[in-house]
Each structure stands twice: as C-alpha cells, then as structure tokens.
Backbone as a chain_set.jsonl record, in Angstrom:
{"seq": "MKKVFIHGSGHKAASWEKTIAHMKEGRDIRCPELSSLLKGKEANYTNLYASFVEYCGKLDGPLHLCGISLGGILGLNYALDFPENVESLVLIGTPHKIPKVTFAVQNRMFKLLPESVFENMAFNKRDTFVLGNSMKNLDFSRGAQNMECPALIICGKKDKANIKSAYYFSQNMKNAKLEIIENTGHVVNEENPKALAEVLDQYYDEILSS", "coords": {"N": [[7.724, -8.115, 16.885], [6.383, -5.262, 15.76], [3.377, -3.812, 15.998], [0.971, -1.575, 14.685], [-2.138, -0.378, 15.191], [-4.664, 1.289, 13.55], [-7.29, 3.448, 13.978], [-10.592, 4.3, 12.609], [-12.367, 7.207, 11.247], [-14.817, 7.363, 12.445], [-14.623, 6.356, 14.974], [-12.711, 5.824, 18.028], [-9.389, 5.209, 19.399], [-9.923, 3.288, 21.302], [-11.666, 1.555, 20.103], [-10.404, -0.691, 19.24], [-10.055, -2.356, 21.373], [-11.614, -4.699, 22.064], [-11.005, -6.471, 19.991], [-8.212, -6.767, 20.275], [-8.165, -7.936, 22.797], [-8.911, -10.519, 22.237], [-6.799, -11.503, 20.83], [-3.755, -13.431, 20.491], [-1.258, -12.314, 21.087], [-1.379, -9.43, 22.254], [-0.299, -7.406, 23.739], [1.762, -5.692, 22.922], [0.748, -4.049, 20.977], [0.274, -1.007, 19.397], [-1.948, 1.72, 19.555], [-2.623, 4.508, 18.219], [-4.19, 7.636, 19.042], [-5.857, 9.377, 16.77], [-6.736, 12.081, 16.67], [-5.209, 13.235, 18.666], [-2.665, 13.113, 17.612], [-2.509, 15.247, 15.902], [-1.993, 17.506, 17.403], [-3.245, 20.004, 17.835], [-3.297, 21.144, 15.299], [-5.054, 21.976, 12.237], [-7.623, 19.74, 11.253], [-7.182, 18.525, 8.627], [-6.574, 16.275, 5.834], [-3.916, 16.353, 4.897], [-2.445, 17.424, 7.066], [-3.045, 15.493, 9.004], [-1.974, 13.139, 7.918], [0.742, 13.849, 7.763], [1.264, 14.085, 10.48], [0.882, 11.468, 11.258], [2.951, 10.211, 9.888], [5.101, 11.332, 11.238], [4.66, 10.211, 13.764], [5.014, 7.44, 13.248], [7.661, 7.519, 12.492], [9.018, 7.694, 14.848], [9.032, 5.221, 15.893], [10.904, 2.318, 16.322], [12.374, 0.098, 13.948], [10.962, -2.13, 11.367], [7.479, -1.867, 10.643], [4.284, -3.324, 11.39], [1.476, -2.551, 10.005], [-1.941, -1.915, 10.63], [-5.032, -0.978, 9.613], [-8.313, 0.462, 9.755], [-10.742, 1.653, 7.54], [-10.456, 5.086, 7.482], [-8.091, 4.779, 8.921], [-6.949, 2.69, 7.516], [-6.453, 3.947, 5.091], [-4.5, 5.815, 5.854], [-2.472, 4.025, 6.662], [-1.964, 2.673, 4.249], [-1.126, 4.793, 2.606], [1.223, 5.504, 3.958], [2.716, 3.132, 3.699], [3.164, 3.111, 0.971], [4.705, 5.405, 0.617], [6.861, 4.991, 2.334], [8.145, 2.333, 1.985], [10.271, 0.844, 2.966], [9.975, 0.892, 5.667], [7.858, -0.659, 6.383], [6.664, -3.758, 7.266], [4.433, -5.371, 6.966], [1.009, -5.041, 5.856], [-2.292, -4.415, 6.815], [-5.473, -3.97, 5.616], [-8.624, -2.856, 6.406], [-11.909, -2.664, 5.467], [-11.343, -0.581, 3.647], [-11.254, 2.031, 1.266], [-10.127, 2.068, -2.162], [-10.16, 4.303, -3.646], [-11.577, 7.498, -3.012], [-15.057, 7.619, -2.857], [-16.628, 10.059, -4.412], [-19.291, 11.059, -4.639], [-20.663, 9.709, -2.597], [-19.207, 10.631, -0.373], [-19.801, 13.35, -0.499], [-22.546, 13.391, 0.022], [-22.473, 12.297, 2.586], [-21.063, 14.289, 4.002], [-22.893, 16.384, 3.846], [-24.911, 15.353, 5.411], [-23.586, 15.233, 7.866], [-23.485, 17.917, 8.54], [-26.037, 18.397, 9.413], [-26.315, 17.024, 11.728], [-26.354, 16.976, 15.352], [-23.861, 18.325, 17.621], [-23.386, 16.576, 19.712], [-23.496, 14.003, 18.691], [-21.014, 13.461, 17.732], [-19.34, 12.974, 19.825], [-18.322, 10.453, 20.498], [-16.783, 9.898, 18.365], [-13.825, 10.093, 16.249], [-13.165, 12.742, 15.741], [-14.376, 16.113, 16.367], [-17.459, 17.763, 15.33], [-16.912, 19.897, 13.473], [-14.238, 19.334, 12.732], [-14.506, 16.782, 11.654], [-15.994, 17.329, 9.365], [-14.203, 19.009, 7.975], [-12.041, 17.26, 7.58], [-13.205, 15.196, 6.023], [-13.9, 16.637, 3.725], [-11.383, 17.328, 2.793], [-10.385, 14.987, 1.84], [-11.54, 14.147, -0.478], [-10.407, 13.84, -3.021], [-8.622, 11.763, -2.955], [-6.923, 8.958, -4.255], [-5.885, 5.764, -4.607], [-5.539, 3.906, -6.551], [-3.576, 3.368, -8.59], [-1.327, 3.342, -6.998], [-1.694, 1.062, -5.444], [-0.981, -0.971, -7.143], [1.714, -0.862, -7.105], [2.503, -1.787, -4.699], [4.602, -3.627, -2.601], [4.996, -5.015, -0.188], [3.814, -7.69, 1.995], [0.283, -8.039, 2.199], [-2.824, -7.98, 3.863], [-6.139, -8.099, 3.094], [-9.128, -7.159, 4.398], [-12.638, -7.419, 4.753], [-15.953, -6.781, 5.793], [-18.672, -8.83, 4.93], [-21.09, -7.553, 4.602], [-20.417, -4.974, 4.139], [-21.088, -3.024, 1.899], [-20.2, -0.68, 0.734], [-17.461, -0.85, 0.582], [-16.601, -3.341, -0.29], [-16.063, -3.832, -2.986], [-13.704, -2.441, -3.316], [-12.087, -3.981, -1.689], [-11.827, -6.329, -3.184], [-10.579, -5.192, -5.364], [-8.075, -4.362, -4.295], [-7.054, -6.88, -3.561], [-6.715, -8.069, -6.02], [-4.94, -6.437, -7.319], [-2.695, -5.856, -5.791], [0.52, -7.167, -5.349], [1.272, -9.041, -3.366], [-1.026, -9.793, -1.902], [-3.623, -10.953, 0.266], [-6.96, -12.034, 0.609], [-9.66, -11.679, 2.884], [-12.934, -12.253, 3.623], [-15.282, -11.427, 5.961], [-17.955, -13.06, 7.33], [-21.41, -12.14, 7.965], [-21.011, -9.522, 8.861], [-20.546, -5.983, 9.005], [-19.264, -2.771, 8.17], [-17.688, -1.86, 10.395], [-15.671, -3.805, 11.438], [-13.945, -4.418, 13.582], [-15.441, -3.89, 15.848], [-17.928, -5.021, 15.45], [-17.47, -7.739, 14.989], [-15.268, -8.757, 16.68], [-13.914, -11.063, 17.656], [-13.752, -12.862, 15.483], [-12.237, -11.285, 13.767], [-9.873, -11.057, 15.246], [-8.975, -13.706, 15.165], [-8.424, -14.015, 12.439], [-6.395, -12.111, 12.121], [-4.425, -13.087, 13.911], [-3.764, -15.528, 12.672], [-2.732, -14.579, 10.265], [-0.496, -13.052, 11.08], [0.994, -15.08, 12.253], [1.645, -16.558, 9.993], [3.307, -14.761, 8.678], [5.474, -14.603, 10.428], [6.453, -17.17, 10.256], [7.324, -17.362, 7.694]], "CA": [[6.822, -7.65, 15.841], [5.771, -4.006, 16.199], [2.119, -3.608, 15.306], [0.271, -0.317, 14.909], [-3.534, -0.478, 14.771], [-5.109, 2.668, 13.299], [-8.758, 3.493, 13.955], [-11.244, 5.094, 11.574], [-12.831, 8.533, 11.657], [-16.04, 7.267, 13.228], [-14.353, 5.763, 16.274], [-11.456, 6.214, 18.658], [-8.424, 4.122, 19.575], [-10.539, 2.255, 22.151], [-12.455, 0.641, 19.276], [-9.611, -1.901, 19.022], [-9.859, -3.096, 22.626], [-12.213, -6.036, 22.051], [-10.238, -7.305, 19.065], [-6.909, -7.05, 20.893], [-8.39, -8.84, 23.926], [-9.046, -11.879, 21.704], [-5.576, -11.894, 20.125], [-2.785, -14.182, 21.284], [-0.205, -11.407, 21.548], [-1.926, -8.091, 22.073], [0.284, -6.442, 24.673], [2.675, -4.73, 22.303], [0.08, -3.351, 19.882], [0.086, 0.427, 19.634], [-3.18, 2.239, 18.956], [-2.586, 5.961, 18.373], [-5.423, 8.422, 18.96], [-5.545, 10.235, 15.624], [-6.948, 13.498, 16.974], [-4.091, 13.692, 19.496], [-1.465, 13.246, 16.777], [-2.531, 16.558, 15.238], [-1.433, 18.494, 18.335], [-3.868, 21.318, 17.665], [-3.346, 21.586, 13.908], [-6.33, 21.741, 11.57], [-7.816, 18.319, 10.968], [-7.296, 18.133, 7.223], [-5.837, 15.037, 5.594], [-2.482, 16.634, 4.774], [-1.893, 17.542, 8.419], [-3.183, 14.223, 9.708], [-0.998, 12.194, 7.379], [2.073, 14.298, 8.197], [1.372, 13.748, 11.901], [1.018, 10.017, 11.33], [4.322, 9.923, 9.443], [5.97, 11.701, 12.367], [4.452, 9.2, 14.804], [5.665, 6.19, 12.825], [9.097, 7.753, 12.437], [9.577, 7.573, 16.19], [8.998, 3.808, 16.27], [12.062, 1.619, 15.771], [12.195, -1.149, 13.218], [9.85, -2.264, 10.428], [6.181, -1.869, 11.305], [3.148, -4.073, 10.874], [0.383, -1.583, 10.092], [-3.29, -2.45, 10.465], [-5.941, 0.156, 9.707], [-9.682, 0.328, 9.272], [-11.32, 2.843, 6.923], [-9.459, 6.157, 7.469], [-6.831, 4.202, 9.393], [-6.388, 1.933, 6.41], [-5.936, 4.923, 4.122], [-3.235, 6.323, 6.387], [-1.493, 2.954, 6.599], [-1.632, 2.448, 2.844], [-0.353, 5.955, 2.172], [2.551, 5.405, 4.568], [3.412, 1.987, 3.115], [3.579, 3.495, -0.37], [5.749, 6.424, 0.713], [8.007, 4.501, 3.112], [8.079, 0.865, 1.929], [11.346, 0.242, 3.758], [9.596, 0.906, 7.078], [6.639, -1.442, 6.586], [6.857, -5.202, 7.106], [3.172, -5.909, 6.457], [-0.084, -4.067, 5.868], [-3.645, -4.956, 6.87], [-6.47, -2.958, 5.287], [-9.967, -3.316, 6.766], [-12.953, -1.744, 5.013], [-10.613, 0.589, 3.154], [-11.488, 2.305, -0.152], [-8.923, 2.327, -2.964], [-10.308, 5.719, -3.98], [-12.72, 8.068, -2.296], [-16.269, 7.783, -3.667], [-16.942, 11.482, -4.239], [-20.723, 11.29, -4.429], [-20.983, 9.22, -1.249], [-18.607, 11.543, 0.596], [-20.529, 14.616, -0.545], [-23.8, 13.156, 0.739], [-22.119, 12.108, 3.986], [-20.723, 15.586, 4.589], [-24.131, 17.159, 4.006], [-25.597, 14.768, 6.564], [-22.852, 15.641, 9.065], [-23.855, 19.295, 8.85], [-27.353, 18.411, 10.048], [-26.269, 16.3, 12.998], [-25.937, 17.769, 16.517], [-22.475, 18.131, 18.076], [-23.318, 15.447, 20.643], [-23.318, 12.76, 17.936], [-19.599, 13.289, 17.419], [-18.571, 12.804, 21.054], [-17.634, 9.165, 20.5], [-16.057, 9.759, 17.106], [-12.428, 10.507, 16.338], [-13.057, 14.196, 15.676], [-15.634, 16.812, 16.596], [-18.262, 17.992, 14.126], [-16.202, 20.744, 12.516], [-13.051, 18.644, 12.232], [-14.968, 15.674, 10.816], [-16.372, 17.909, 8.079], [-12.984, 19.483, 7.315], [-11.277, 16.093, 7.168], [-13.891, 14.549, 4.912], [-13.804, 17.492, 2.541], [-9.995, 17.344, 2.322], [-10.02, 13.658, 1.349], [-12.402, 13.769, -1.6], [-9.657, 13.549, -4.248], [-7.651, 10.691, -2.732], [-7.078, 7.822, -5.157], [-4.72, 4.894, -4.487], [-5.702, 2.843, -7.544], [-2.279, 3.05, -9.188], [-0.385, 3.044, -5.927], [-1.893, -0.317, -5.012], [-0.281, -1.847, -8.079], [3.15, -0.776, -6.809], [2.735, -2.27, -3.342], [5.464, -4.803, -2.576], [4.972, -5.74, 1.077], [2.653, -8.552, 2.196], [-0.908, -7.298, 2.606], [-4.052, -8.724, 4.133], [-7.301, -7.248, 2.83], [-10.277, -7.674, 5.153], [-13.868, -6.64, 4.596], [-17.178, -7.435, 6.209], [-19.463, -9.173, 3.752], [-22.19, -6.603, 4.496], [-19.867, -3.629, 3.891], [-21.306, -2.832, 0.47], [-19.463, 0.491, 0.259], [-16.011, -1.103, 0.449], [-16.249, -4.699, -0.707], [-15.455, -3.775, -4.321], [-12.314, -2.021, -3.113], [-11.375, -5.129, -1.123], [-11.474, -7.192, -4.312], [-9.608, -4.458, -6.184], [-6.767, -4.476, -3.648], [-6.577, -8.271, -3.607], [-6.378, -8.408, -7.402], [-3.924, -5.536, -7.867], [-1.492, -5.879, -4.974], [1.283, -8.368, -5.693], [1.356, -10.016, -2.273], [-2.221, -9.574, -1.088], [-4.522, -12.055, 0.596], [-8.289, -11.484, 0.892], [-10.52, -12.353, 3.856], [-14.263, -11.667, 3.765], [-15.844, -11.91, 7.224], [-19.398, -13.238, 7.202], [-22.351, -11.529, 8.924], [-20.335, -8.353, 9.433], [-20.575, -4.784, 8.177], [-18.042, -1.981, 7.996], [-16.859, -1.716, 11.602], [-15.351, -5.201, 11.754], [-13.29, -4.558, 14.891], [-16.429, -3.8, 16.917], [-19.044, -5.904, 15.144], [-17.054, -9.14, 15.062], [-13.86, -8.688, 17.118], [-13.295, -12.382, 17.824], [-13.419, -13.374, 14.151], [-11.139, -10.464, 13.268], [-8.67, -11.439, 15.987], [-8.522, -14.998, 14.653], [-7.849, -13.785, 11.116], [-5.131, -11.404, 12.311], [-3.463, -14.008, 14.528], [-3.332, -16.472, 11.655], [-1.907, -13.867, 9.291], [0.806, -12.717, 11.682], [1.725, -16.338, 12.405], [2.163, -16.9, 8.676], [4.42, -13.852, 8.382], [6.602, -14.997, 11.276], [6.974, -18.475, 9.833], [7.812, -17.311, 6.305]], "C": [[6.079, -6.415, 16.342], [4.543, -3.708, 15.355], [1.523, -2.261, 15.68], [-1.131, -0.462, 14.33], [-4.126, 0.937, 14.699], [-6.627, 2.699, 13.134], [-9.295, 4.367, 12.818], [-11.755, 6.415, 12.11], [-14.072, 8.472, 12.541], [-15.845, 6.719, 14.625], [-13.013, 6.242, 16.815], [-10.56, 4.986, 18.824], [-9.011, 2.964, 20.384], [-11.352, 1.248, 21.353], [-11.712, -0.668, 18.995], [-9.577, -2.817, 20.238], [-10.408, -4.513, 22.59], [-11.445, -6.982, 21.132], [-8.917, -7.727, 19.695], [-7.053, -8.036, 22.054], [-8.491, -10.296, 23.478], [-7.773, -12.378, 21.025], [-4.589, -12.578, 21.058], [-1.704, -13.282, 21.873], [-0.653, -9.967, 21.308], [-1.264, -7.016, 22.902], [1.087, -5.341, 23.989], [2.053, -3.967, 21.124], [-0.141, -1.885, 20.263], [-1.143, 0.901, 18.88], [-3.211, 3.759, 19.13], [-3.977, 6.585, 18.264], [-5.182, 9.49, 17.895], [-5.709, 11.721, 15.93], [-5.795, 14.066, 17.799], [-2.824, 13.895, 18.679], [-1.373, 14.623, 16.14], [-1.93, 17.671, 16.095], [-1.944, 19.91, 18.05], [-3.94, 21.833, 16.243], [-4.712, 21.269, 13.295], [-6.433, 20.293, 11.113], [-8.077, 18.045, 9.49], [-6.395, 16.926, 6.977], [-4.323, 15.264, 5.509], [-1.826, 16.71, 6.142], [-1.942, 16.211, 9.164], [-2.155, 13.211, 9.218], [0.423, 12.561, 7.811], [2.3, 13.945, 9.668], [1.549, 12.252, 12.095], [2.423, 9.576, 10.912], [5.306, 10.215, 10.576], [5.872, 10.657, 13.477], [5.185, 7.908, 14.462], [7.181, 6.321, 12.808], [9.78, 7.607, 13.781], [9.605, 6.127, 16.684], [10.149, 3.078, 15.579], [11.641, 0.365, 15.003], [11.019, -1.145, 12.265], [8.527, -2.44, 11.171], [5.194, -2.795, 10.608], [1.927, -3.17, 11.08], [-0.956, -2.258, 9.822], [-4.269, -1.304, 10.656], [-7.316, -0.151, 9.159], [-10.159, 1.666, 8.727], [-10.276, 3.96, 6.794], [-8.098, 5.637, 7.919], [-6.148, 3.383, 8.32], [-5.792, 2.84, 5.35], [-4.59, 5.461, 4.581], [-2.137, 5.266, 6.301], [-1.025, 2.679, 5.183], [-0.755, 3.563, 2.307], [1.08, 5.869, 2.689], [3.359, 4.262, 3.937], [3.907, 2.295, 1.699], [4.74, 4.492, -0.343], [7.016, 5.923, 1.4], [8.017, 2.969, 3.143], [9.138, 0.177, 2.776], [10.994, 0.149, 5.239], [8.406, 0.004, 7.399], [6.894, -2.912, 6.267], [5.599, -5.871, 6.548], [2.088, -4.849, 6.619], [-1.415, -4.81, 5.899], [-4.626, -3.812, 6.625], [-7.854, -3.533, 5.552], [-10.982, -2.273, 6.307], [-12.376, -0.451, 4.467], [-10.884, 0.819, 1.668], [-10.184, 2.529, -0.909], [-8.957, 3.727, -3.564], [-11.581, 6.222, -3.329], [-13.919, 8.202, -3.237], [-16.837, 9.187, -3.458], [-18.415, 11.745, -3.934], [-21.129, 10.874, -3.014], [-20.449, 10.155, -0.183], [-19.347, 12.868, 0.643], [-21.843, 14.503, 0.224], [-23.54, 13.033, 2.23], [-21.818, 13.431, 4.668], [-21.95, 16.461, 4.779], [-24.926, 16.657, 5.208], [-24.932, 15.201, 7.868], [-23.251, 17.054, 9.502], [-25.168, 19.371, 9.639], [-27.363, 17.747, 11.419], [-25.834, 17.205, 14.149], [-24.518, 17.421, 16.945], [-22.337, 16.888, 18.944], [-23.078, 14.113, 19.941], [-21.842, 12.44, 17.745], [-18.729, 13.034, 18.651], [-17.78, 11.5, 21.091], [-16.899, 8.889, 19.198], [-14.654, 10.317, 17.25], [-12.272, 12.02, 16.433], [-14.414, 14.843, 15.953], [-16.32, 17.133, 15.266], [-17.504, 18.795, 13.074], [-15.036, 20.0, 11.895], [-13.417, 17.465, 11.327], [-15.322, 16.176, 9.423], [-15.138, 18.353, 7.293], [-12.181, 18.306, 6.777], [-11.903, 15.418, 5.952], [-13.769, 15.332, 3.623], [-12.399, 17.472, 1.944], [-9.556, 16.019, 1.705], [-10.695, 13.287, 0.029], [-11.659, 13.416, -2.887], [-8.623, 12.43, -4.085], [-7.957, 9.495, -3.636], [-5.79, 6.996, -5.125], [-4.775, 3.734, -5.482], [-4.369, 2.425, -8.136], [-1.255, 2.664, -8.128], [-0.477, 1.596, -5.48], [-1.108, -1.286, -5.888], [1.229, -1.854, -7.836], [3.503, -1.311, -5.422], [3.519, -3.574, -3.357], [5.297, -5.646, -1.312], [3.737, -6.65, 1.165], [1.463, -7.74, 2.708], [-2.075, -8.249, 2.821], [-5.213, -7.758, 3.961], [-8.51, -7.886, 3.494], [-11.488, -6.783, 4.904], [-15.047, -7.451, 5.125], [-18.045, -7.692, 4.981], [-20.609, -8.186, 3.531], [-21.724, -5.17, 4.234], [-19.916, -3.337, 2.384], [-20.489, -1.672, -0.101], [-18.008, 0.183, -0.05], [-15.632, -2.482, -0.083], [-15.642, -4.734, -2.104], [-13.982, -3.358, -4.226], [-11.481, -3.17, -2.554], [-10.927, -6.068, -2.245], [-10.451, -6.506, -5.219], [-8.204, -4.588, -5.595], [-6.215, -5.891, -3.808], [-6.129, -8.675, -5.001], [-5.223, -7.578, -7.959], [-2.661, -5.398, -7.02], [-0.785, -7.214, -5.17], [1.235, -9.446, -4.627], [0.171, -9.9, -1.324], [-3.029, -10.856, -0.906], [-5.855, -11.445, 1.025], [-9.035, -12.341, 1.902], [-11.841, -11.588, 3.954], [-14.889, -12.276, 5.014], [-17.366, -11.903, 7.149], [-20.173, -12.493, 8.295], [-21.779, -10.296, 9.61], [-20.385, -7.191, 8.455], [-19.226, -4.086, 8.147], [-17.112, -2.014, 9.21], [-16.517, -3.101, 12.149], [-14.794, -5.35, 13.161], [-14.255, -4.433, 16.068], [-17.593, -4.769, 16.698], [-18.69, -7.38, 15.317], [-15.587, -9.237, 15.479], [-13.177, -10.044, 17.248], [-12.878, -12.96, 16.475], [-12.253, -12.596, 13.559], [-9.829, -10.855, 13.944], [-8.099, -12.758, 15.464], [-7.85, -14.849, 13.291], [-6.486, -13.106, 11.238], [-4.064, -12.309, 12.913], [-2.905, -14.974, 13.486], [-2.393, -15.808, 10.653], [-0.524, -13.548, 9.858], [1.638, -13.962, 11.947], [2.375, -16.748, 11.084], [3.375, -16.037, 8.321], [5.665, -14.26, 9.175], [7.258, -16.286, 10.788], [7.56, -18.445, 8.419], [9.285, -16.848, 6.23]], "O": [[5.244, -6.509, 17.241], [4.643, -3.396, 14.168], [1.563, -1.852, 16.841], [-1.295, -0.648, 13.124], [-4.086, 1.684, 15.677], [-7.174, 2.044, 12.247], [-8.54, 5.079, 12.155], [-11.595, 6.714, 13.294], [-14.352, 9.404, 13.294], [-16.805, 6.626, 15.389], [-12.279, 6.969, 16.146], [-10.926, 3.875, 18.441], [-8.646, 1.806, 20.181], [-11.695, 0.187, 21.875], [-12.321, -1.646, 18.56], [-9.111, -3.952, 20.136], [-9.738, -5.442, 23.04], [-11.258, -8.154, 21.457], [-8.547, -8.9, 19.655], [-6.175, -8.871, 22.276], [-8.191, -11.206, 24.251], [-7.681, -13.556, 20.68], [-4.587, -12.334, 22.264], [-1.286, -13.465, 23.016], [-0.337, -9.369, 20.279], [-1.616, -5.841, 22.792], [1.085, -4.193, 24.434], [2.767, -3.314, 20.363], [-0.679, -1.581, 21.328], [-1.359, 0.539, 17.724], [-3.778, 4.246, 20.108], [-4.825, 6.125, 17.498], [-4.386, 10.406, 18.104], [-4.896, 12.533, 15.489], [-5.441, 15.236, 17.653], [-2.001, 14.749, 19.009], [-0.276, 15.112, 15.87], [-1.419, 18.66, 15.569], [-1.179, 20.874, 18.029], [-4.578, 22.855, 15.992], [-5.432, 20.397, 13.782], [-5.459, 19.7, 10.648], [-9.07, 17.409, 9.138], [-5.554, 16.593, 7.812], [-3.544, 14.447, 6.0], [-0.765, 16.124, 6.356], [-0.999, 15.848, 9.867], [-1.539, 12.509, 10.019], [1.21, 11.69, 8.179], [3.401, 13.552, 10.054], [2.276, 11.815, 12.987], [3.006, 8.676, 11.517], [6.224, 9.437, 10.833], [6.883, 10.266, 14.06], [5.896, 7.351, 15.299], [7.899, 5.358, 13.075], [10.994, 7.416, 13.844], [10.134, 5.841, 17.758], [10.334, 3.217, 14.37], [10.686, -0.323, 15.365], [10.165, -0.26, 12.336], [8.476, -3.094, 12.212], [5.265, -3.014, 9.399], [1.415, -3.045, 12.193], [-1.085, -3.068, 8.904], [-4.335, -0.717, 11.736], [-7.466, -0.927, 8.215], [-9.998, 2.697, 9.38], [-9.301, 3.794, 6.062], [-7.069, 6.016, 7.358], [-4.922, 3.376, 8.217], [-4.746, 2.534, 4.778], [-3.65, 5.553, 3.793], [-1.007, 5.567, 5.915], [0.165, 2.475, 4.942], [0.242, 3.308, 1.631], [2.032, 6.129, 1.953], [4.551, 4.415, 3.675], [4.95, 1.793, 1.282], [5.643, 4.428, -1.177], [8.117, 6.376, 1.087], [7.911, 2.374, 4.216], [8.932, -0.941, 3.25], [11.639, -0.587, 5.986], [7.991, -0.089, 8.554], [7.286, -3.265, 5.154], [5.683, -6.814, 5.762], [2.22, -3.903, 7.396], [-1.642, -5.724, 5.106], [-4.611, -2.808, 7.337], [-8.22, -4.567, 4.995], [-10.911, -1.116, 6.723], [-12.856, 0.638, 4.78], [-10.755, -0.116, 0.879], [-9.243, 3.11, -0.369], [-7.922, 4.274, -3.944], [-12.534, 5.47, -3.123], [-13.812, 8.826, -4.293], [-17.46, 9.46, -2.432], [-18.741, 12.56, -3.071], [-21.846, 11.599, -2.324], [-21.136, 10.449, 0.795], [-19.504, 13.45, 1.716], [-22.209, 15.401, 0.982], [-24.279, 13.584, 3.046], [-22.267, 13.67, 5.789], [-22.043, 17.199, 5.76], [-25.538, 17.443, 5.931], [-25.609, 15.499, 8.852], [-23.34, 17.339, 10.696], [-25.378, 20.291, 10.429], [-28.319, 17.898, 12.18], [-25.026, 18.112, 13.944], [-24.033, 16.328, 16.654], [-21.303, 16.22, 18.923], [-22.517, 13.193, 20.535], [-21.467, 11.275, 17.612], [-17.512, 12.895, 18.531], [-16.686, 11.453, 21.654], [-16.446, 7.769, 18.96], [-14.329, 10.943, 18.26], [-11.374, 12.524, 17.109], [-15.461, 14.213, 15.799], [-15.801, 16.8, 14.2], [-17.464, 18.406, 11.906], [-14.856, 20.024, 10.677], [-12.72, 17.185, 10.352], [-14.997, 15.537, 8.423], [-15.039, 18.104, 6.092], [-11.695, 18.349, 5.647], [-11.218, 15.109, 4.977], [-13.559, 14.758, 2.554], [-12.238, 17.585, 0.729], [-8.479, 15.934, 1.114], [-10.436, 12.214, -0.516], [-12.225, 12.757, -3.76], [-7.832, 12.185, -4.996], [-9.108, 9.076, -3.761], [-4.736, 7.461, -5.557], [-4.134, 2.703, -5.278], [-4.063, 1.233, -8.177], [-0.428, 1.777, -8.336], [0.537, 0.969, -5.173], [-0.627, -2.312, -5.406], [1.934, -2.746, -8.307], [4.666, -1.29, -5.021], [3.141, -4.52, -4.049], [5.443, -6.868, -1.363], [2.736, -6.41, 0.49], [1.623, -6.858, 3.551], [-2.281, -9.194, 2.059], [-5.26, -6.715, 4.614], [-8.871, -9.021, 3.185], [-11.378, -5.558, 4.852], [-15.12, -8.664, 4.923], [-18.132, -6.845, 4.093], [-21.053, -7.999, 2.398], [-22.545, -4.26, 4.121], [-18.897, -3.399, 1.695], [-20.129, -1.68, -1.278], [-17.384, 0.874, -0.855], [-14.452, -2.754, -0.302], [-14.791, -5.579, -2.382], [-13.133, -3.86, -4.961], [-10.309, -3.318, -2.9], [-9.791, -6.542, -2.253], [-9.566, -7.158, -5.772], [-7.253, -4.89, -6.316], [-5.046, -6.073, -4.149], [-5.257, -9.53, -5.15], [-4.598, -7.962, -8.948], [-1.657, -4.871, -7.498], [-1.421, -8.268, -5.157], [1.164, -10.633, -4.944], [0.334, -9.907, -0.104], [-3.104, -11.708, -1.791], [-5.871, -10.438, 1.733], [-9.047, -13.567, 1.802], [-11.858, -10.414, 4.323], [-15.013, -13.497, 5.118], [-17.983, -10.86, 6.931], [-19.665, -12.25, 9.39], [-22.03, -10.057, 10.791], [-20.282, -7.376, 7.242], [-18.179, -4.731, 8.105], [-15.9, -2.176, 9.068], [-17.02, -3.508, 13.197], [-15.132, -6.304, 13.862], [-13.915, -4.834, 17.181], [-18.172, -5.276, 17.659], [-19.526, -8.176, 15.746], [-14.757, -9.74, 14.722], [-11.981, -10.16, 16.978], [-11.774, -13.489, 16.339], [-11.378, -13.179, 12.919], [-8.795, -10.97, 13.285], [-6.884, -12.907, 15.337], [-6.829, -15.483, 13.023], [-5.537, -13.477, 10.548], [-2.916, -12.294, 12.467], [-1.697, -15.204, 13.435], [-1.39, -16.393, 10.244], [0.491, -13.752, 9.192], [2.866, -13.908, 11.873], [3.51, -17.225, 11.06], [4.345, -16.522, 7.738], [6.776, -14.259, 8.644], [8.472, -16.459, 10.899], [8.217, -19.397, 7.998], [9.847, -16.751, 5.139]]}, "num_chains": 1, "name": "protein.A"}
C-alpha cells in the first residue's frame, strides 16, 4: 500500500512525523516537501499542481493519498484528474471551494507579517502570498460529485472554517466516510496526532480487508 501524505501551506513535511510515529505501518509513507517539488518555479497553484502530478507519476502502482488543507486540495485535484492512479483519498480540513473573502483577509494579513514568521511554513512570505492569490477561484463542488474512489473525510470539531466542507464532501462523494475529531482544530496532524493515526489505521485496515 503506497501512501503519500501531503502537508498544508502553513507547515512542512515534518508536520506528519508525530502522526506517522503512532501508526502501525508508517515506514513506507512518503511525505513530499511541496516547496522542493517546484524546483525553482514560481509558487503559484498551477505550477505546484503540475509538480505534484509529476511527482505522483514517478510512483508505481495505485496511490493512497492523504492531504491536509492545501495538501488535501492537491490530492483531490489529482484524484479527479487521474482516478485510475488513486486507490483511496483522505481529506483533512480541506475546503470544497476557496472562501474568497477569508482568503483575501488572510493575504492582507500575510503582507503585514515579518519574513521570520514564514520560516516554519511551507513557503516564504512572497511565495505564500503568490500561492494564496492563485488559488482564490478553485472550486471542487461539482468535482466531488464525480469522485468514485473510497474517501475518508476528516475534520477537527473546532475547525469552523472547514467543517461545512467536510459535511459537503461526505454528502456528495459516493464512497465517502466522515470522521470528526473532538477537541481539535484545523491542524489535526499536529494537534491530535494519536487520534488521527488511529482513524487512519482503521480506515486503511478496512480498505485492505474489502
């Protein structure tokens, strides 16, 4: 079972370490560093997605994609474009469409923050702004209805920005299962890694046994 865990824009690949440490079979999980996939290209969504497609294309066999936030968007986009290459999809705190007003406010806030704030994020200040601006028109509302592969939708109960999308995915994807994790916000893999690991282990066990 080839699993690819995709981090969000606010964190790096290392954000998965605690979750993977709690999983039964974590050795073969790949966690690409999104900024490295770009190989120097501008950090807009078109380039990032194309780089992600290239990365996945080099992996043999059907993939089990698991993404949080931006990582979930990339995984969902790939599963819709290349359904034959995806065995299962896990979306964590992932929006079904970009909330334009929220993103606009967020980008204005990013402009005011010092560069040092972005050191532990996926991209530097400029790239974070460029990426966010390039994603404002993304909408997977209709695409979700065409999803065929098994999907697990996860959201922290305190993640008010994405919980409506979690219910939307679970109600509109044909083979979706919903898990709401208590006492947890948006960054589930860092806020509650043990609970997330248990949910993922159970889901992957179910897929193997089906």
